[in-house]
PDB file of C-alpha atoms in Angstrom:
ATOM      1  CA  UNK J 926     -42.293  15.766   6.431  1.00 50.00           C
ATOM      2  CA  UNK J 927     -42.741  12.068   5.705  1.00 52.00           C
ATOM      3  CA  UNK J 928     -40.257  12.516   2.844  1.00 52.00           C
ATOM      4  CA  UNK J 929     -37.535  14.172   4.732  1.00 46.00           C
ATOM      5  CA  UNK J 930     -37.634  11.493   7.630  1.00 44.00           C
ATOM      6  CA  UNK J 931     -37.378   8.737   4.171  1.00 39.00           C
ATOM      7  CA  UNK J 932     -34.123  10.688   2.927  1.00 41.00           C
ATOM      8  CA  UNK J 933     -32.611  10.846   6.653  1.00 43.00           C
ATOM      9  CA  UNK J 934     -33.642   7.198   6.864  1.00 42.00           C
ATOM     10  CA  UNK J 935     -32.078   5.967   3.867  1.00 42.00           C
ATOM     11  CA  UNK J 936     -29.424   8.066   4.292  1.00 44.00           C
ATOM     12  CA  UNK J 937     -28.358   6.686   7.945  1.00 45.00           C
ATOM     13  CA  UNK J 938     -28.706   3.334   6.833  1.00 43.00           C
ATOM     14  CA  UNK J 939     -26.462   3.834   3.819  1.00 44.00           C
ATOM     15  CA  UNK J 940     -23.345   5.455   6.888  1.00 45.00           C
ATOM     16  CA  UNK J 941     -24.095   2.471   8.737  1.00 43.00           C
ATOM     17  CA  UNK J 942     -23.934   0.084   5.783  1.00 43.00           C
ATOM     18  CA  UNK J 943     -20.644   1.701   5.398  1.00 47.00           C
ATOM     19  CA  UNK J 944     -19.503   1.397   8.747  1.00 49.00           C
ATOM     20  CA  UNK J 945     -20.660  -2.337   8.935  1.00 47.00           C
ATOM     21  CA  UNK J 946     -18.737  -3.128   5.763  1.00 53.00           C
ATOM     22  CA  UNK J 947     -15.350  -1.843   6.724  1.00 59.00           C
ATOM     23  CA  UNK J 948     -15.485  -3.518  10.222  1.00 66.00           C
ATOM     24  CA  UNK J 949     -15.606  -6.676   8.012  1.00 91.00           C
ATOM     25  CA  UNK J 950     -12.693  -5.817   6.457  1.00 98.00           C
ATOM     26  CA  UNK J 951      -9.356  -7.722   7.679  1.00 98.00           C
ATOM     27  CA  UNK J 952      -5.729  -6.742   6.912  1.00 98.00           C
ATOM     28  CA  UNK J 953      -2.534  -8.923   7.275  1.00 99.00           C
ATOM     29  CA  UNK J 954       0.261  -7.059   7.716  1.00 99.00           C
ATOM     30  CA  UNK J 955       3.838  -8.418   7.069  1.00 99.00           C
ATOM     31  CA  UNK J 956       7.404  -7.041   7.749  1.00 98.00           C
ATOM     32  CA  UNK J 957       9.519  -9.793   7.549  1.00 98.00           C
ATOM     33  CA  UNK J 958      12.903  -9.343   6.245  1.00 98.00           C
ATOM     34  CA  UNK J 959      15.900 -11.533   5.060  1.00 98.00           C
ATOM     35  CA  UNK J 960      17.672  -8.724   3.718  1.00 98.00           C
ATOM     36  CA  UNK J 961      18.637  -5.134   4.920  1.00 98.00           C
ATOM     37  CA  UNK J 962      16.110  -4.210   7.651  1.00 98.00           C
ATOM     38  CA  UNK J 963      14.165  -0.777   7.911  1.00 98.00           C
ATOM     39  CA  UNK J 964      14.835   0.855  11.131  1.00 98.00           C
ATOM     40  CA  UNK J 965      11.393   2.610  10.470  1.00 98.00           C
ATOM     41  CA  UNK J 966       9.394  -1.012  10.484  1.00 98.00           C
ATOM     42  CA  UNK J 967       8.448  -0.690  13.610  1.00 98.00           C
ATOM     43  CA  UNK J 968       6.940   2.838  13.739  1.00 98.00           C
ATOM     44  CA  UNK J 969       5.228   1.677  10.576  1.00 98.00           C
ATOM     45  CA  UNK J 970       3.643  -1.100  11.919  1.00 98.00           C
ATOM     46  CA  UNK J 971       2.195   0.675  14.546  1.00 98.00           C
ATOM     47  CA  UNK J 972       1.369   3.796  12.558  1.00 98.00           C
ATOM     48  CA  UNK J 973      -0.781   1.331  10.298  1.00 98.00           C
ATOM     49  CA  UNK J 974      -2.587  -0.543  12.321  1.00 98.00           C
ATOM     50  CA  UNK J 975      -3.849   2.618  14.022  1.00 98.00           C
ATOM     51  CA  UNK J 976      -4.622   4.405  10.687  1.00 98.00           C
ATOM     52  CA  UNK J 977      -6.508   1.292  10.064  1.00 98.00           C
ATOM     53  CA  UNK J 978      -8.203   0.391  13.324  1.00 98.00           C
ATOM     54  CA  UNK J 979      -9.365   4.164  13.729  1.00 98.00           C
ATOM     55  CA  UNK J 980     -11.543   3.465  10.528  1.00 97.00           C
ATOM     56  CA  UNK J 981     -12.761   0.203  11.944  1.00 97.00           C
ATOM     57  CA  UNK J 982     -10.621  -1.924   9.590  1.00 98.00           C
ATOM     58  CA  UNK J 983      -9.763  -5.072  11.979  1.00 98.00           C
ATOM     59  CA  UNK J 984      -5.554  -5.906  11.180  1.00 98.00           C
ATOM     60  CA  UNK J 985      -3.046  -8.382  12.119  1.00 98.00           C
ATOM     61  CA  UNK J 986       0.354  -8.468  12.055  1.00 98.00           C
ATOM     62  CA  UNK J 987       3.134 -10.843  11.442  1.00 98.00           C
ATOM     63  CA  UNK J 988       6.598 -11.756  10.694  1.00 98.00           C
ATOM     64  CA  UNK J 989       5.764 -15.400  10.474  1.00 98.00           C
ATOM     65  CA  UNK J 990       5.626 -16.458   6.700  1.00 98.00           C
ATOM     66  CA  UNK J 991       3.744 -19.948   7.671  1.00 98.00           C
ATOM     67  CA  UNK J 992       1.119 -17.064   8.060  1.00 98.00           C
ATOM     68  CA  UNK J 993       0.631 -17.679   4.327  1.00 98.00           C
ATOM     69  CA  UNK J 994      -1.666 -20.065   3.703  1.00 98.00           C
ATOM     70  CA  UNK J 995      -4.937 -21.150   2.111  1.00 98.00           C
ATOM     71  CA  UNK J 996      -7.079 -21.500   5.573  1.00 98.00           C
ATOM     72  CA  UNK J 997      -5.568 -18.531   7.274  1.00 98.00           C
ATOM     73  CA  UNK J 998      -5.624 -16.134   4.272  1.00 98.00           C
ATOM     74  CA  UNK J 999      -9.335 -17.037   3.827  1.00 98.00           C
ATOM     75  CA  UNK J1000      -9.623 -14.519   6.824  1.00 98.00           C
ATOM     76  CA  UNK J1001      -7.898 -11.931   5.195  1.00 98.00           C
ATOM     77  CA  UNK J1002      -9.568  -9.107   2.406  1.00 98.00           C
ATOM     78  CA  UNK J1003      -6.151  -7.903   2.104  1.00 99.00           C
ATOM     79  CA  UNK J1004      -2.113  -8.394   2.451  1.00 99.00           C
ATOM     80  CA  UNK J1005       0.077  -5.242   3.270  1.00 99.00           C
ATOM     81  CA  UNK J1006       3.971  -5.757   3.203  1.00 99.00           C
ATOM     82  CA  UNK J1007       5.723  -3.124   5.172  1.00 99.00           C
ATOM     83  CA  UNK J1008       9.435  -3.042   4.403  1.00 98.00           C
ATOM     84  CA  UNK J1009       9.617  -6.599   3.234  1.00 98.00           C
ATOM     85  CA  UNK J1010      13.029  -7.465   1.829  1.00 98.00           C
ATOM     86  CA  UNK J1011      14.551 -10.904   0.475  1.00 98.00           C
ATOM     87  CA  UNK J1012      13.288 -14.199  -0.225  1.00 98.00           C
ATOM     88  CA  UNK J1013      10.539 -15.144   2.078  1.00 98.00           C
ATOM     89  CA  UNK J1014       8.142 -17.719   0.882  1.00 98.00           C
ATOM     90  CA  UNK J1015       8.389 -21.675  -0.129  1.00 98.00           C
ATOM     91  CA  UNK J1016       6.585 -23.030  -3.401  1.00 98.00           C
ATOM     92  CA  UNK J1017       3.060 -23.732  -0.957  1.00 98.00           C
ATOM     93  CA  UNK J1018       2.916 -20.128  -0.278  1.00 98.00           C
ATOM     94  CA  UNK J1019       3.039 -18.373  -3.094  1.00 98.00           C
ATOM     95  CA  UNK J1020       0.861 -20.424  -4.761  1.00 98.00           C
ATOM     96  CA  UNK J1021      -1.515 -19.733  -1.917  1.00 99.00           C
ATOM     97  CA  UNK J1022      -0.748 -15.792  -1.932  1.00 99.00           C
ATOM     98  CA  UNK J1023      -1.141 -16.092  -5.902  1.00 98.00           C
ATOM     99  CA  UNK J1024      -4.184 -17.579  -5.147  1.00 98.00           C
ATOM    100  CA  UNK J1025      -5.445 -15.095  -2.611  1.00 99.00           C
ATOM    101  CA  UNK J1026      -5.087 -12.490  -4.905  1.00 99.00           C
ATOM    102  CA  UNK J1027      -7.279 -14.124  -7.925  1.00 98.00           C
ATOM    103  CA  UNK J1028     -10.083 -14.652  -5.497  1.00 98.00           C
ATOM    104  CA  UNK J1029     -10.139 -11.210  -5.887  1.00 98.00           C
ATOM    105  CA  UNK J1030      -8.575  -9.809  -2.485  1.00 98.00           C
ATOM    106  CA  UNK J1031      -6.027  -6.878  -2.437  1.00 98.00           C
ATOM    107  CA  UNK J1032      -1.946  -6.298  -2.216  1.00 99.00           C
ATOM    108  CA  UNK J1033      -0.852  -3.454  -0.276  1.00 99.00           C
ATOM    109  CA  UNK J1034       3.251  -2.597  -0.799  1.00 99.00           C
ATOM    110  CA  UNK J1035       5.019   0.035   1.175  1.00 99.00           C
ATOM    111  CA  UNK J1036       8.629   0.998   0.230  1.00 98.00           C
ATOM    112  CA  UNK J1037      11.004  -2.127   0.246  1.00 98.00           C
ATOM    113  CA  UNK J1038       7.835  -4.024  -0.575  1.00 99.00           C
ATOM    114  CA  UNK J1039       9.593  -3.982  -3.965  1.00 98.00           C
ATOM    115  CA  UNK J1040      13.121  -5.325  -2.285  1.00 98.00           C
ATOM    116  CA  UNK J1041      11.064  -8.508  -2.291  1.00 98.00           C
ATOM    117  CA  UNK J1042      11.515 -12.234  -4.244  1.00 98.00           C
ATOM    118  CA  UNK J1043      13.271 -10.860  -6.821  1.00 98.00           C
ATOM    119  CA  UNK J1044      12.955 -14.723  -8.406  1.00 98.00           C
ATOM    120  CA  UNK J1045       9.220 -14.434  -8.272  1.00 98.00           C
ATOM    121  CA  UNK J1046       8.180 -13.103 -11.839  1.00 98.00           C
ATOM    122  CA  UNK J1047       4.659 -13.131 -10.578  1.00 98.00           C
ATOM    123  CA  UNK J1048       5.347 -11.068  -7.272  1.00 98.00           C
ATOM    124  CA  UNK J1049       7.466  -8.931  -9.576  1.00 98.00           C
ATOM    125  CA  UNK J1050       4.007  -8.226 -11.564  1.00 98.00           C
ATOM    126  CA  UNK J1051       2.212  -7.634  -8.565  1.00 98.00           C
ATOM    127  CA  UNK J1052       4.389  -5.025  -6.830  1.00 98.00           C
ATOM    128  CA  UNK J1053       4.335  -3.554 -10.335  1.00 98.00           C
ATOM    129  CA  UNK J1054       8.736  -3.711 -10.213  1.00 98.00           C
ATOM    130  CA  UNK J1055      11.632  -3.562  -8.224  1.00 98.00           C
ATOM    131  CA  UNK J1056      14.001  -1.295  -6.665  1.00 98.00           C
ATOM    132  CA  UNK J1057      17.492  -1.152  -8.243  1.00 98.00           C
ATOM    133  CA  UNK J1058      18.741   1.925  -6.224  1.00 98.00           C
ATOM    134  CA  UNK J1059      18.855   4.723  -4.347  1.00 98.00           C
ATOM    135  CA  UNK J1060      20.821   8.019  -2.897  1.00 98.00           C
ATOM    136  CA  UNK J1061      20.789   9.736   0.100  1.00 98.00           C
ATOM    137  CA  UNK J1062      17.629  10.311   2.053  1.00 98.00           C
ATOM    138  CA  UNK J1063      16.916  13.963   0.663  1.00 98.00           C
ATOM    139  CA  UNK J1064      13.835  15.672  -0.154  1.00 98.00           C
ATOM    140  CA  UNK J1065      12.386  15.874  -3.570  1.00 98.00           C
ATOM    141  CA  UNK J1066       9.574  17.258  -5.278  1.00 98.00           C
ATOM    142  CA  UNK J1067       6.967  14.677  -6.120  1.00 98.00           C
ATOM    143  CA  UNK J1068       4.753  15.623  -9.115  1.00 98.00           C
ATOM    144  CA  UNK J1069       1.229  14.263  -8.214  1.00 98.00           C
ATOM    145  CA  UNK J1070      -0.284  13.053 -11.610  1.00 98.00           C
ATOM    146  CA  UNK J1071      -3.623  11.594 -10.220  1.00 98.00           C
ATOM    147  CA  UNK J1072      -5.377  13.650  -7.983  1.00 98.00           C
ATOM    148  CA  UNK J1073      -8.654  11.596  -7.985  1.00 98.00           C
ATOM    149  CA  UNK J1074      -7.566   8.186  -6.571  1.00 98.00           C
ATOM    150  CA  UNK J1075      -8.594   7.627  -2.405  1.00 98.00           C
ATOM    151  CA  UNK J1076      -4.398   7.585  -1.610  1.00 98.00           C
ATOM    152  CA  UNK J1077      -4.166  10.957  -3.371  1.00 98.00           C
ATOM    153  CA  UNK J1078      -6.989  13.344  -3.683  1.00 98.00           C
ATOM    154  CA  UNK J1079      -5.862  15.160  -0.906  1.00 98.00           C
ATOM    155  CA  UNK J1080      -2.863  15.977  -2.127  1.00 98.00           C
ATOM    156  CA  UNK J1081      -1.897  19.153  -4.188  1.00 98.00           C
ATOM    157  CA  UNK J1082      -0.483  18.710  -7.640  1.00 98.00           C
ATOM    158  CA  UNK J1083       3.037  18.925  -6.107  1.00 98.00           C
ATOM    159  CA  UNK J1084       4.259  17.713  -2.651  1.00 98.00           C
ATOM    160  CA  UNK J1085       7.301  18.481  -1.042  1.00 98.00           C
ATOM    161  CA  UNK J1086       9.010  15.262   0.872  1.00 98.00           C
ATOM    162  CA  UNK J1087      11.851  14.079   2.196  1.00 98.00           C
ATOM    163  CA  UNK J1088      12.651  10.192   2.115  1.00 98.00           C
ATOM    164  CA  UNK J1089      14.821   7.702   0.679  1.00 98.00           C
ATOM    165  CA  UNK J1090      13.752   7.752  -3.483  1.00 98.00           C
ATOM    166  CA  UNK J1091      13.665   4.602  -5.310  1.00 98.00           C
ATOM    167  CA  UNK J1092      14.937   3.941  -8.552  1.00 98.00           C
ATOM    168  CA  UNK J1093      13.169   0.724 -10.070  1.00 98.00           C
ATOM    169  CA  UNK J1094      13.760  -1.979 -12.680  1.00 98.00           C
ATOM    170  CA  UNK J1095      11.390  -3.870 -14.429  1.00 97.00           C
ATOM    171  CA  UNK J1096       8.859  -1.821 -14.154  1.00 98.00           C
ATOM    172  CA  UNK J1097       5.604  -3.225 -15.725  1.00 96.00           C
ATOM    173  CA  UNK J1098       3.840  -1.751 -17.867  1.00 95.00           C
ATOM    174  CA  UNK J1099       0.258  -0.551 -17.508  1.00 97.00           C
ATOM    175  CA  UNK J1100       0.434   0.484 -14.186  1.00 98.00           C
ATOM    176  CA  UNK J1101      -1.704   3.286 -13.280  1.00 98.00           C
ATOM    177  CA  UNK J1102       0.927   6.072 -11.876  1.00 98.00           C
ATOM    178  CA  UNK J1103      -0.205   8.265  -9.206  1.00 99.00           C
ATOM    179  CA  UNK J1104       2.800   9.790  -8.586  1.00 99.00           C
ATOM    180  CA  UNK J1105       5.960  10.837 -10.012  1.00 98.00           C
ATOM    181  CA  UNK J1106       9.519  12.202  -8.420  1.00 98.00           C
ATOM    182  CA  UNK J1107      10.845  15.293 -10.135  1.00 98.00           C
ATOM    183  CA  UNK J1108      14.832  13.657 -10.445  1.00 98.00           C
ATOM    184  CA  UNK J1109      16.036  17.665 -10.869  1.00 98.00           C
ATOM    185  CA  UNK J1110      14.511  18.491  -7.117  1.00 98.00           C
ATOM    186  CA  UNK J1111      17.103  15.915  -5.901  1.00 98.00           C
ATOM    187  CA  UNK J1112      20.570  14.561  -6.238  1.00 98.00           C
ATOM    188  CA  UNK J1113      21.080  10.752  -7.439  1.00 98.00           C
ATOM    189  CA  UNK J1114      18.473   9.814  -9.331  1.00 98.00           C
ATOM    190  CA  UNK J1115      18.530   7.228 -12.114  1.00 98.00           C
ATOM    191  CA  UNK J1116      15.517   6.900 -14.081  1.00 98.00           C
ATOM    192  CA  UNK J1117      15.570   9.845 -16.028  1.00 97.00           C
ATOM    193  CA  UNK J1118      12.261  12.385 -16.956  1.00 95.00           C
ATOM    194  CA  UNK J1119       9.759  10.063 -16.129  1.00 95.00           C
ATOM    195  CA  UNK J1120      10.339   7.969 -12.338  1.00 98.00           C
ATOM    196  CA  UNK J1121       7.325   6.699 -11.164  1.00 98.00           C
ATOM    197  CA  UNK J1122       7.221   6.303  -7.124  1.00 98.00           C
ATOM    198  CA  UNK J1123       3.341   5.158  -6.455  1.00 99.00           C
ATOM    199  CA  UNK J1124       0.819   3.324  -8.740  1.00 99.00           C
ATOM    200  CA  UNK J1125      -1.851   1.294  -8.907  1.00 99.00           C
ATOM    201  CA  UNK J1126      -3.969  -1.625 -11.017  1.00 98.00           C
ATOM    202  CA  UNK J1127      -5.357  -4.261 -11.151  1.00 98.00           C
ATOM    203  CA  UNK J1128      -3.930  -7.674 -10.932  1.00 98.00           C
ATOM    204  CA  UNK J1129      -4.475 -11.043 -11.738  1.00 98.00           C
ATOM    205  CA  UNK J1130      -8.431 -10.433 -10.398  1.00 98.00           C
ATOM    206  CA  UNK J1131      -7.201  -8.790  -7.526  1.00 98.00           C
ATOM    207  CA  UNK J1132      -6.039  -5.390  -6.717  1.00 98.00           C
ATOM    208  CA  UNK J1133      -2.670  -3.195  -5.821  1.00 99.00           C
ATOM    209  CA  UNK J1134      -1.171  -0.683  -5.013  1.00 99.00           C
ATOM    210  CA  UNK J1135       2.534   0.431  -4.248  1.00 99.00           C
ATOM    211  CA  UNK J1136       4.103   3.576  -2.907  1.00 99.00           C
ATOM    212  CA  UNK J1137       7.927   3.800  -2.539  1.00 98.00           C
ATOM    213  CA  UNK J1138       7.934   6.190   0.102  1.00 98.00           C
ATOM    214  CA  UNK J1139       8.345   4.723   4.199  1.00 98.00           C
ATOM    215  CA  UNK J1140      11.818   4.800   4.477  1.00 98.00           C
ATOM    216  CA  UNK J1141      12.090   6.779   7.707  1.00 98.00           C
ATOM    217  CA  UNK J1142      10.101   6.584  10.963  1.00 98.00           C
ATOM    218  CA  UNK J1143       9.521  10.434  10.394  1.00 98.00           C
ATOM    219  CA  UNK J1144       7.506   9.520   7.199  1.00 98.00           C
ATOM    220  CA  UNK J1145       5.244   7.841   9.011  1.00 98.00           C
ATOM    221  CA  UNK J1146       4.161  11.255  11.192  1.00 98.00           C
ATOM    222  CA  UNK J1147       3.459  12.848   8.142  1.00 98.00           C
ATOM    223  CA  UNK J1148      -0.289  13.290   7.483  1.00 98.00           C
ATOM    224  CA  UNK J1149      -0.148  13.792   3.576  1.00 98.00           C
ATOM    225  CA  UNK J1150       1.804  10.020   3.830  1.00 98.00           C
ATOM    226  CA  UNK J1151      -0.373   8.411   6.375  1.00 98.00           C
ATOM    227  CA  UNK J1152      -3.643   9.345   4.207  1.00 98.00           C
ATOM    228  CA  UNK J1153      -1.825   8.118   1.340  1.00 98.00           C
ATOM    229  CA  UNK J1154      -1.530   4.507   2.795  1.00 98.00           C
ATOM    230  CA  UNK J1155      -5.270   5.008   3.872  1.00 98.00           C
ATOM    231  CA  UNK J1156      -6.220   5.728   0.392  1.00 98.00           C
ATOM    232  CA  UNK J1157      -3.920   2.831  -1.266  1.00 98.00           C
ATOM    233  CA  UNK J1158      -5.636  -0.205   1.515  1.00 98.00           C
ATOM    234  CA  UNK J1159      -9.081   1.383   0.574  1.00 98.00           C
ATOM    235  CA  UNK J1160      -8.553   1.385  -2.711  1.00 98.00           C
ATOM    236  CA  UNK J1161      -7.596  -2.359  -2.876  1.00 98.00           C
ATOM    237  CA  UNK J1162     -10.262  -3.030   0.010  1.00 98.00           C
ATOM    238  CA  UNK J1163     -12.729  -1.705  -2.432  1.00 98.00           C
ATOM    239  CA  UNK J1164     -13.983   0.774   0.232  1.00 98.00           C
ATOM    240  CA  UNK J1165     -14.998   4.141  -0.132  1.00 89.00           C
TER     241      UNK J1165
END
């Protein structure tokens, strides 16, 4: 009897340990654009923080890039851009996001994450490329590659969805690639047999991920998606 009431013990202190360590966790979120703007931003936003806040993960939003610096990120585990587009940031502030990220915190994109400082070789690396293009919002057949990562084990091996598919340039290599658009399920696409639309590594002592889905608002009701963002700010969170 003693040893049962041990495992239960040890077993409610390791949930609680859990618990305790992602209400520690803090996420910025940013969604400022000087480019073309994402109707769906909004919606995002919001569908975000909840996902987050449900699973105790405290977040903050912003479309203030003096945000970005040294004493504020200290209170950050994490950065999530949401639709970002354009140059954003002066020479102060990406040397303190740079610097953010080789403490060892994480980098969260979602879709025009990669629209983003196209003059900023080092963002470039971090996102993991850019977009170049895209067609008409259409669905596609995405080929799941890696069904064992937190943003996609509970996916099938393929996924039927409809959103705005990115083509990308410069895309770097040794990313981990979780998943992959089928370009003959769709009209328009540009990258041939192998396009890459979500991966993962790690960076610069930090982590990342990036998923080129969140085009629409309707996106963001899907509950295949929203665990996918889940799984990519855990991942970089360094949660379970």
């Amino acid at each position: 009897m003693r040893r049962i009431y041990l495992i239960y013990t040890l077993f409610s202190c390791f949930l609680l340990t859990d618990a305790y360590a992602q209400k520690d966790k803090n996420v910025l979120i940013f969604s400022k654009t000087t480019g073309f703007r994402h109707q769906s931003i909004e919606k995002g936003v919001q569908t975000v923080e909840k996902l987050l806040n449900d699973q105790q993960i405290r977040t903050f939003h912003s479309e203030d890039e003096n945000v970005f610096n040294a004493k504020n990120l200290a209170n950050y585990d994490a950065i999530l851009f949401l639709s970002t587009t354009g140059d954003l940031f002066n020479s102060q502030q990406k040397e303190d996001i740079q610097n953010f990220i080789r403490s060892g915190k994480g980098f969260v994109g979602i879709h025009a994450a990669s629209d983003t400082e196209y003059n900023w070789p080092w963002y470039g690396g971090l996102v993991g490329g850019y977009f170049a293009s895209h067609p008409a919002v259409q669905e596609a057949k995405i080929d799941v590659l890696n069904r064992k990562h937190l943003s996609t084990k509970h996916l099938q091996k393929v996924w039927f969805h409809k959103d705005e598919w990115y083509d990308f340039k410069n895309v770097k290599e040794g990313l981990h690639i979780l998943m992959a658009l089928d370009e003959a399920s769709y009209k328009g696409g540009k990258m041939g047999k192998f396009h890459p639309i979500s991966w993962f590594q790690e960076y610069d002592g930090g982590r990342s991920f990036y998923t080129g889905l969140g085009h629409t608002e309707e996106s963001f009701d899907s509950e295949l998606f929203q665990k996918h963002i889940l799984g990519g700010v855990k991942y970089v969170l360094k949660l379970k």
